[in-house]
């Protein structure tokens, strides 16, 4: 027989390892006001390298996706990196839309150097205003009127001379040309007098014939005269038009020559100005006063009374104009734009064509074209929230199309969907040169990468943001600078050394690791704001103010935790914290509500009986257990077989359940607790109910790390404290979780005073010894466990199950054989 061995039980974790404090005297400053600002974040070398590549390449497809937790400071970090790279980028071009006089529904786009768009618009507007006054004045001048009168008089004189000559020829033929209300008419004459009908009838036949022939000849000549009259009128109009053109050329020539010379270095602008000059010359009437009277004209408004301003077509629609910073010098050039679009709808991205309601219809022109975020960011960087882009209809597909084609085409949602049947503008597409940065959670990046084949081609660079950084002396000093920067940005008071030390400790707690610091800057900034509020009239934020802000934040969120603990302390939910029970153990879980997490103890029980080696997970059977929890339970069967039944079958059936559990359960952090309950039920050795357990387990019985260790310990501690700390209560955690401990001060003090204990175990054997007070025992070379050990009791119970199973199998076999003989005997007696 193997003799029992003395196995030393693990000792509680020393209080020094339960909380890693930050000593204020190790911080080399008095307040954060002394520290230089930290604009680049902390511990984001990988993200900084990705940004340097994306912002330096400036090639198609090298756009960037910044992936990290929401609130990790991605925007501020990206913005800072872009502002640094901005200095090396060329000055961005400016863009205008102008009228296309040949095809007005297709406005032209003009590219101008930085700082030239608004001057061009102003120059053209001043020129048009000057011509609006100068042209009417020129056409009302004495010289113009005299020359116009001369042309008109010449035409009138020519017409009168022709008519007079015609009348003279008619008189010679005794024919009169009369003016009647119906026009010109011919009548016979005698001695200068028109013959009446009776007088004409009194003429001889020969005289009638002569006069008839004379009338027909004059009718022919009169027709020729009237046929020549429109030609004379046309000639007059041409002369008047030439006069108008001459006057217009005289008025517009010098201003346009000066303006064209000023913009001669830009051929496209000069060509447009020449086109404008020609259109003004051809349509000078638009500058002249119109006759008074009601007019209803459909078109873009511009004048009073709803009448359109025809001079709108000469305007310059400045789509994008980049101006240098207000604090820059007079010679400073405009910087490349950095645009963040908070609402990335389709019109907000690629621009839109606005319409105006007029007389029951919608009208538009090129002056109503509005820029989108891509226009404003052209030549620089556009920052977008990935989730917002994906949730806005057509925005994501449009963004990809624009990046693929490297040009911005303004289209309405109705046009993209093929729903628009009305005629609208088709602005000329604008070439695009921009770096797009998407901000989003990691899950969005991986989903897009897996399911959108175009994503990896358009966003070739990923900036993966760290959620935590190592906590060492250097990192702590940099982190202190970051705290000071966040306080300054939030408009809060400076923090003292003790205040910074408390924030550092809280940052480790948020990271869930005593050796790490969280990089979740939004949470830290919120804490600093709240501490500033609690500081009140004080000039500095102390550690007590930070502590008060943390306590107030927890109080605002822990209503549900109080209700859960109240149910336990009142006995509604059964959780035992004293005594011992077979097959029952206190497991620990974490509930996450928004940003607040707390631990909740759960009673786990197990029943064993003779069976076929099955461990039944009741939670899974009723579809309350998730796949990870089911995996943890299945490992228990493997552990039992590998530890106690390598060369013989398992002959047990066990059922495990979370008692009084009415919701889903996921995760494997309770698998060690379930194994302890199973082993206790097999060995019939009770487990101390004053202890709670957390940790997952592998097939070799090693206890593995879990998450939320601090919340789990504190959750069980609160229940024990409410019932009275006896010094027997405690929690078993995986040894690999010791470095993650950042417990509350009251928990640490209770452990230091011996009123509460926390044990770190590396294996199931260590844990079972603490829970039962019985050494686990190691198997010898023959596979036998020491007498009196826990494992020997388990092995003995499994052996008893096996012998019972063999016994029942033999009885069943014998019974089956007997039933077979009876059947054979009955067959022999049959006739």
PDB file of C-alpha atoms in Angstrom, residues 249 273 292 630:
ATOM      1  CA  UNK A 249     -16.426  96.156 -77.953  1.00  0.00           C
ATOM      2  CA  UNK A 273     -12.879  84.934 -69.860  1.00  0.00           C
ATOM      3  CA  UNK A 292     -41.692  97.767 -67.814  1.00  0.00           C
ATOM      4  CA  UNK A 630     -19.872  23.422 -23.289  1.00  0.00           C
TER       5      UNK A 630
END
